[in-house]
XYZ file of C-alpha atoms in Angstrom:
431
model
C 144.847 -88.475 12.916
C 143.282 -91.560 15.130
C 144.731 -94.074 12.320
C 148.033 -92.464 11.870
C 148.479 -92.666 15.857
C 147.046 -96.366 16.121
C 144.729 -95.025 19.067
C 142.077 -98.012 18.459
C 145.390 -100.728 18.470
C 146.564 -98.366 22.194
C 143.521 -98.531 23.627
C 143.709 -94.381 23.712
C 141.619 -91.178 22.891
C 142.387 -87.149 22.699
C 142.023 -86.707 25.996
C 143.579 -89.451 27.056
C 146.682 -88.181 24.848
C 146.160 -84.545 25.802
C 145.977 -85.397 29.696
C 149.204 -87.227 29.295
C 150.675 -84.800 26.820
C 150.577 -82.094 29.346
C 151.309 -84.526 32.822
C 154.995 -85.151 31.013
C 155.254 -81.490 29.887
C 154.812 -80.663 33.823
C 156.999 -83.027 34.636
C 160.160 -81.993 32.633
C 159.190 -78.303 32.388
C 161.577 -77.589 35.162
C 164.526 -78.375 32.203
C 163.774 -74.618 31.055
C 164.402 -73.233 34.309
C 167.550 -75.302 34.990
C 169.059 -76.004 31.893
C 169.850 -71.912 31.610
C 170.998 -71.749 35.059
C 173.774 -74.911 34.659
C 174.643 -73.265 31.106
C 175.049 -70.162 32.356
C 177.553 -70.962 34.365
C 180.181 -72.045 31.972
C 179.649 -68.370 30.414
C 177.056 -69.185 27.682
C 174.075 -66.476 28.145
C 170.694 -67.518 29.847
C 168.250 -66.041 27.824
C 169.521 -67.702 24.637
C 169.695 -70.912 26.411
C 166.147 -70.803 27.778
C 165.400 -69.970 24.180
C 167.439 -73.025 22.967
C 166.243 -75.026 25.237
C 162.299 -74.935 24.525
C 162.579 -74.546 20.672
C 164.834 -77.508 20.868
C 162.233 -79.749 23.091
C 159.320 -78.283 20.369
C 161.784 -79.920 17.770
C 162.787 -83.244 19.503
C 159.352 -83.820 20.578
C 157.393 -83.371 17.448
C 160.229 -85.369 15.839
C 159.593 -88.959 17.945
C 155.984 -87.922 18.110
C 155.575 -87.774 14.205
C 158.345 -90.019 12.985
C 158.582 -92.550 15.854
C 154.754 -92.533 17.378
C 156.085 -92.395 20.915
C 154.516 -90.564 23.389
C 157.930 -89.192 24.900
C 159.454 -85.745 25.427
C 162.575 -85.333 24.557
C 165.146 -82.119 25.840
C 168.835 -81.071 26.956
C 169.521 -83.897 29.374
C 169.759 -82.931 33.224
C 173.224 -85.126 33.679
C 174.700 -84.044 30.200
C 174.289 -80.367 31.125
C 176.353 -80.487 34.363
C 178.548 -82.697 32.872
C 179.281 -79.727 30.039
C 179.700 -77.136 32.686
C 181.037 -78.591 35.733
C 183.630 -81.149 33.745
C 184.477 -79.875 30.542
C 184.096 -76.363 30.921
C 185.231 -75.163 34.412
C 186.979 -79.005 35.105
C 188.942 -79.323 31.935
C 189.292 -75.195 31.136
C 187.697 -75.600 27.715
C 185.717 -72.751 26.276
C 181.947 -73.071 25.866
C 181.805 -72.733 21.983
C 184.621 -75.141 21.921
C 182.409 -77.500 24.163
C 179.522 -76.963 22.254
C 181.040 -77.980 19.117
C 181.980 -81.116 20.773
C 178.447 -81.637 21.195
C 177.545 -80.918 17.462
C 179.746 -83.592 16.474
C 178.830 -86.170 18.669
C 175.295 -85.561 17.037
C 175.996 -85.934 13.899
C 177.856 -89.327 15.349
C 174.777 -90.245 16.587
C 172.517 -89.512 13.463
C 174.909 -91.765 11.568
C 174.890 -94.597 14.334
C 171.133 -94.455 13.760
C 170.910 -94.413 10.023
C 172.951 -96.992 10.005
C 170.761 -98.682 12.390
C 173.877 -99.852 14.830
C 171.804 -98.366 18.134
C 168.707 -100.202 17.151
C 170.724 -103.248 16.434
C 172.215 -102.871 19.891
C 169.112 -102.292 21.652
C 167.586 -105.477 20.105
C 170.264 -107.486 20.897
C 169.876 -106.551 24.727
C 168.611 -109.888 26.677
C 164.609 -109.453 27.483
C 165.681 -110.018 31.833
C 168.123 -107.526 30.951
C 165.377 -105.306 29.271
C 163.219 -105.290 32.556
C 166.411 -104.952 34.908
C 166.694 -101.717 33.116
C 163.199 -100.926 33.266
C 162.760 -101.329 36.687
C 166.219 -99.711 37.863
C 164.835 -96.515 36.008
C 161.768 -96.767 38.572
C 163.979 -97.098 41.312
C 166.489 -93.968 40.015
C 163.090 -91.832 39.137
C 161.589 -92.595 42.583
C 164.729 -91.612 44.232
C 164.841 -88.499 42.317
C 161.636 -87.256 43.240
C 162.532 -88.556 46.912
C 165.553 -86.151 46.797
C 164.133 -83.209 44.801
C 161.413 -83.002 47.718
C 164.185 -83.343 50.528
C 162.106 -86.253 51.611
C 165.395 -88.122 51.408
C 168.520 -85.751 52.240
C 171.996 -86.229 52.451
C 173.930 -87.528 55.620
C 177.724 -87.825 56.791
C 176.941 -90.923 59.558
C 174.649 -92.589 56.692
C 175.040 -91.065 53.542
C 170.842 -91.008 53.123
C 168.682 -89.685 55.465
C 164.671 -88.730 56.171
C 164.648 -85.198 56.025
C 162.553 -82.728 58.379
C 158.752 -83.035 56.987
C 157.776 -80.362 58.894
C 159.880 -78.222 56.199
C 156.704 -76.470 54.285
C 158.148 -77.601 50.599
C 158.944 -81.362 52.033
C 155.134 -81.203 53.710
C 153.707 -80.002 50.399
C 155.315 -83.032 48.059
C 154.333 -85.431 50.856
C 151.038 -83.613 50.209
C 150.905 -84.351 46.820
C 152.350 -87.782 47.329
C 149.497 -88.422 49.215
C 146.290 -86.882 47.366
C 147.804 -88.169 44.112
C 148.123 -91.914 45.616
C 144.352 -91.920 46.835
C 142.818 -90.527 43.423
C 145.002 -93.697 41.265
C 143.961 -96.209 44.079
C 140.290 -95.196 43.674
C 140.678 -95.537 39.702
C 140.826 -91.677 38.804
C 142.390 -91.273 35.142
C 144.862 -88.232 35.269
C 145.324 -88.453 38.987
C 149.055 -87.560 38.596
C 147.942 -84.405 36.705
C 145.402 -83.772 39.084
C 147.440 -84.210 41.961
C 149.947 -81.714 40.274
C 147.045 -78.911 40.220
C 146.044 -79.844 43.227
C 149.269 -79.303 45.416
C 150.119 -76.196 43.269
C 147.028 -74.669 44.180
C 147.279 -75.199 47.413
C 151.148 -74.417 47.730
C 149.921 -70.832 46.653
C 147.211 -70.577 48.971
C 149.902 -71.283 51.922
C 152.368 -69.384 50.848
C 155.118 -71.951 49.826
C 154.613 -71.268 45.869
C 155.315 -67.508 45.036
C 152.726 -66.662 43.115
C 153.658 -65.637 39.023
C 154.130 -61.891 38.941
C 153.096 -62.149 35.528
C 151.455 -63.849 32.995
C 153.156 -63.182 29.595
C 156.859 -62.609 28.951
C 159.369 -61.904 26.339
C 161.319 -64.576 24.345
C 165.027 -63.863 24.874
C 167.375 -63.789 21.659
C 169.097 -66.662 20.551
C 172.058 -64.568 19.114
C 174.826 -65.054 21.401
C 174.491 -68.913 21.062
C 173.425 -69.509 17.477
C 175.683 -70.996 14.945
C 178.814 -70.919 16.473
C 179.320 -74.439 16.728
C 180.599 -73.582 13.295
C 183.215 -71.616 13.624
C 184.559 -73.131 16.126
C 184.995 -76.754 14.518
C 188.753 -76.806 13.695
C 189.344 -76.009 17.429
C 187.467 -79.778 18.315
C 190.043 -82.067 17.625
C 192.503 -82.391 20.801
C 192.866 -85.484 22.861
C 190.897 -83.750 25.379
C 188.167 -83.063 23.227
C 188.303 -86.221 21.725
C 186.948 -87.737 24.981
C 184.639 -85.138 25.618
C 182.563 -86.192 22.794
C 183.289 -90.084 23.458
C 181.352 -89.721 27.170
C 178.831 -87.726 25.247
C 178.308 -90.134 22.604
C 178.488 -93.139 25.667
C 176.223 -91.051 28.377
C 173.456 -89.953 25.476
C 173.224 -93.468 24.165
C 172.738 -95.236 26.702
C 169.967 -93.034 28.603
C 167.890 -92.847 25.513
C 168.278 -96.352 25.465
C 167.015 -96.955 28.618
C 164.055 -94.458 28.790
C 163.197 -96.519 25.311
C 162.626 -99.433 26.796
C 161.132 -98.226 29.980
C 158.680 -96.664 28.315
C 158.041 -99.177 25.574
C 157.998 -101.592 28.299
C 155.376 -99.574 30.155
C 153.034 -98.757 27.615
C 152.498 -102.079 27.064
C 154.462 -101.728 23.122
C 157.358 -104.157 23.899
C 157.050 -106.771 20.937
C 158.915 -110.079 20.849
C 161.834 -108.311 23.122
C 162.187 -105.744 20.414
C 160.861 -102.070 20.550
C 158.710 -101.138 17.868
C 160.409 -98.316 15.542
C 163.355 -97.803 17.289
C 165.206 -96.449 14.225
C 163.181 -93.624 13.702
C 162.610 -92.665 17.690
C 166.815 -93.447 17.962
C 166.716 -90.873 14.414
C 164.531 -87.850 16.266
C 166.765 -88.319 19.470
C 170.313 -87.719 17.730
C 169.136 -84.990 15.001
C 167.675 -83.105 18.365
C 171.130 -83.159 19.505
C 172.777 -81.602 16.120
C 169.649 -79.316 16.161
C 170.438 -78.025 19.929
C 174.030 -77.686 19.441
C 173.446 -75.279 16.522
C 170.940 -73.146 18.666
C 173.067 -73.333 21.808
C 172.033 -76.146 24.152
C 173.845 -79.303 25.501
C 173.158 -83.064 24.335
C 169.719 -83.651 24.877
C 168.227 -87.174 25.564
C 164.591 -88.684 25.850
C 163.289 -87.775 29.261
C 162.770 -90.246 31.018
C 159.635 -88.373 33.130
C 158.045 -89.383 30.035
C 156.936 -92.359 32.431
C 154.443 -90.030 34.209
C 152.617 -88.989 31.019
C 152.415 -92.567 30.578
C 150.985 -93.424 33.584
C 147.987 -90.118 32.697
C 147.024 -92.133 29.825
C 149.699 -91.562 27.082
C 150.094 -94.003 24.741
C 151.077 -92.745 21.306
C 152.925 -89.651 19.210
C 150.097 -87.295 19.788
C 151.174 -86.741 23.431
C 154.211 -85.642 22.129
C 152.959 -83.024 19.854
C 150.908 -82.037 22.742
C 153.912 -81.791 24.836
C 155.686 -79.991 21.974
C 152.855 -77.050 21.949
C 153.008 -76.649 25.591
C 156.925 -75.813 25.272
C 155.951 -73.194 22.749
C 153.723 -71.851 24.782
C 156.069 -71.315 27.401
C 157.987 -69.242 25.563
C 155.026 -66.812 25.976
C 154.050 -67.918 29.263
C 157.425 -68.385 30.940
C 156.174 -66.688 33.886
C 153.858 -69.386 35.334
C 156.283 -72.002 35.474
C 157.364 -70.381 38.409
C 154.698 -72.539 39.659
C 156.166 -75.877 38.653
C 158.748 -76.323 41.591
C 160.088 -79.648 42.423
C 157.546 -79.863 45.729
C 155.114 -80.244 42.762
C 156.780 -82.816 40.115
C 158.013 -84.926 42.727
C 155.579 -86.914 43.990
C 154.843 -87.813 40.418
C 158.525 -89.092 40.160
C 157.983 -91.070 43.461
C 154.602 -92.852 42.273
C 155.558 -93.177 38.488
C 158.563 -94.807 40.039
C 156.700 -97.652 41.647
C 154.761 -98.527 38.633
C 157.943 -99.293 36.581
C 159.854 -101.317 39.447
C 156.574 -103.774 38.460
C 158.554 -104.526 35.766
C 161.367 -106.416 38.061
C 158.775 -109.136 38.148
C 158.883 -110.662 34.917
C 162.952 -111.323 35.292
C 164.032 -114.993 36.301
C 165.450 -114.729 39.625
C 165.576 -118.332 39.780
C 168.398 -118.601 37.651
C 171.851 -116.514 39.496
C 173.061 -115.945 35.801
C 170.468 -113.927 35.300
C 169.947 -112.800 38.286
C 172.907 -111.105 39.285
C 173.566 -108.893 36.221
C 169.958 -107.852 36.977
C 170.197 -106.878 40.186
C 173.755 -104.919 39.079
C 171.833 -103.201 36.695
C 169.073 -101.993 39.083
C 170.719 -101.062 42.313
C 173.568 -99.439 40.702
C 171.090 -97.211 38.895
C 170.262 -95.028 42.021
C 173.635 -95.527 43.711
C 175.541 -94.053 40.893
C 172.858 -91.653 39.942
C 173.360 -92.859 36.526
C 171.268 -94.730 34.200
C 174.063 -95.629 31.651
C 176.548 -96.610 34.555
C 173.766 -98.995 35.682
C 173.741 -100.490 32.265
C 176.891 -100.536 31.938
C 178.283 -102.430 35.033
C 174.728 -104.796 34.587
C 176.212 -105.616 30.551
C 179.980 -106.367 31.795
C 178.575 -108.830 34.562
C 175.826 -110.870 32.001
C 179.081 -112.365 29.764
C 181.156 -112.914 32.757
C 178.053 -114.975 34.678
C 177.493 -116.721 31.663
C 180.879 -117.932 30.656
C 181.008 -119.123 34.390
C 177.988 -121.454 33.268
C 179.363 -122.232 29.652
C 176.427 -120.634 28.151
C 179.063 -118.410 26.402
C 177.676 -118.999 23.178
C 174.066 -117.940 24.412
C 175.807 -114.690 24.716
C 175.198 -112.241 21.390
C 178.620 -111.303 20.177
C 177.370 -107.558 20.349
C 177.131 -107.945 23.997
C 181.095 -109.188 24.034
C 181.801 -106.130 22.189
C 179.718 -103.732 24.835
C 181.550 -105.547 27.477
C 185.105 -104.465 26.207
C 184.016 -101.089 25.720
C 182.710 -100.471 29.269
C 185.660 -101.720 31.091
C 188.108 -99.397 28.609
C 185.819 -96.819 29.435
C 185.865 -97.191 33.151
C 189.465 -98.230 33.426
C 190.294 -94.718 31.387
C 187.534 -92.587 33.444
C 189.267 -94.043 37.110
């Protein structure tokens, strides 16, 4: 098991792995709580999502773990979830099995993209400044996450952003945890982010401001209402509508696993001559998770990108995924006690996670404006548009345009001329 993982080459051990395993588990458990609820609302039934939604982060995760040896979890994405709901489904009046089969086939567009090894050409292709703009606008986007999940940061008319009232019990308890967790990685404590997690949940019980589980063991819902009908619903798929449902599926999905890729590869210290090490077969576990969900009844999942916080525990290889896998099947058992996981409890892990990637800023040339601009683009439009593809996105249309100002147009990789086309089409059709 130690060979097969490389944990002499990583530097890494079983608890090491285990520690991290379970820090990212933690992290993204909340997916099983919201994923149903955002589903739910375009009609599909909650217990079969919840179901679809943990046997479909047991799948994806072993999958990278085993095939890819990253340590990274991988679930129904957050933004691609709302996006099903809130635009297709109640937006664009399109039934939820019609939806769903929309995501089935932009799986099975992505498991070909990957076979054929376009993504990982793509990837590879992707400028190494470029690689840590991306990097470190995903700490930026993760810390402000975990600033807004703990109303730390709150909303505002006058300034669109504002410091929100700490003496709110939740907001005290993540500043708390923020806090405790800080001290123990200052002072050198391995697994201070998962310590700071028990920590803070413990004592949000003790106050009062985490309900305590009424029980321990539950039932696992059904997964009848959902599974399979992305099949008898596929001659319904093909309307111009539909057509560009699965495009900003296909465009949202790619470029989030992307990114989370290289953040992680990039913080686990795995990034290789600008090129991440088996990308094929992590790109392979990420799309076949998406045709795997779609048949149980879940949106497009991605490769979460709180991945970052196992990381910082102490993950380094494929193991922590297959931890992270067996704590999703246990909480199919135990789906009581993640009652306890609120986001008073997982965000200051975002927050401090998030500062370890922005390091990552420092290794881009900000001497140089041609590089420095698209850069910055990149990472400030990350957070702003609360999108880690529309940060790439706008970051890759501004790299060819700063370098044809310098005539270093032929330093450019035609791919990138190609990616630069696509996202202004895209955002001139979106507008």
């Amino acid at each position: 098991m130690k060979n097969y993982f490389e944990f002499s080459e990583r530097k890494t051990s079983y608890k090491q792995e285990f520690i991290g395993g379970l820090t990212t588990f933690l992290s993204m458990a909340y997916i099983l709580v919201v994923n149903p609820l955002v589903l739910s609302e375009s009609g599909m039934d909650k217990g079969a999502v919840f179901t679809a939604t943990a046997i479909t982060a047991i799948i994806g995760s072993l999958l990278i773990g085993i095939l890819a040896n990253y340590p990274i979890g991988i679930a129904p994405s957050i933004g691609l979830n709302s996006f099903f709901t809130y635009s297709v489904v109640l937006g664009m009046g399109i039934r939820w099995e019609v939806a769903l089969t929309g995501v089935f086939i932009s799986g099975i567009l992505f498991v070909l993209l990957s076979v054929l090894k376009v993504r990982e050409k793509i990837i590879n292709v992707i400028p190494k400044d470029l690689k840590y703009a991306i990097a470190g606008g995903i700490g930026f986007f993760v810390a402000f996450i975990g600033l807004k999940n703990a109303k730390i940061i709150v909303g505002s008319d006058a300034t669109f952003v504002a410091l929100g009232d700490f003496t709110s019990g939740p907001t005290a308890l993540a500043l708390f945890g923020f806090i405790i967790t800080s001290v123990m990685l200052v002072r050198g404590i391995r697994g201070g982010i998962f310590y700071g997690m028990v920590i803070s949940s413990i004592v949000g019980m003790i106050v009062g401001i985490i309900d305590k589980p009424t029980s321990i063991i539950g039932s696992i819902p059904s997964l009848e209402p959902t599974f399979g009908v992305v099949f008898s619903e596929l001659p319904n798929v093909f309307t111009p509508d539909l057509i560009v449902v699965i495009f900003t599926f296909l465009f949202v999905g790619f470029f989030d696993t992307a990114g989370t890729l290289i953040a992680v590869a990039s913080q686990a210290g795995i990034l290789k001559d600008n090129k991440i090490p088996n990308a094929g077969p992590a790109l392979l576990a990420d799309s076949s998770s998406s045709v795997i969900g779609s048949i149980l009844g879940t949106s497009t999942t991605a490769s979460f990108i709180e991945s970052t916080a196992g990381i910082a525990a102490g993950a380094r290889t494929g193991f922590a995924s297959i931890v992270i896998s067996g704590f999703f099947l246990l909480s199919l058992l135990f789906s009581p006690l993640l009652s306890v996981v609120t986001s008073e409890i997982t965000s200051p892990a975002l927050i401090i996670v998030g500062a370890m990637m922005v390091a990552e800023v420092r290794h881009i040339d900000w001497t140089k404006l041609d590089i420095a601009i698209p850069a910055f683009t990149t990472i400030i439009m990350m957070p702003l548009t609360f999108s880690v593809a529309t940060g790439i996105a706008l970051g890759f249309i501004m790299y060819p345009v700063t370098m044809i100002a310098l005539k270093k147009h032929r330093e450019v990789h035609p791919i990138m001329y190609i990616l630069f086309v696509t996202f202004i089409t895209y955002f001139i059709y979106i507008s």
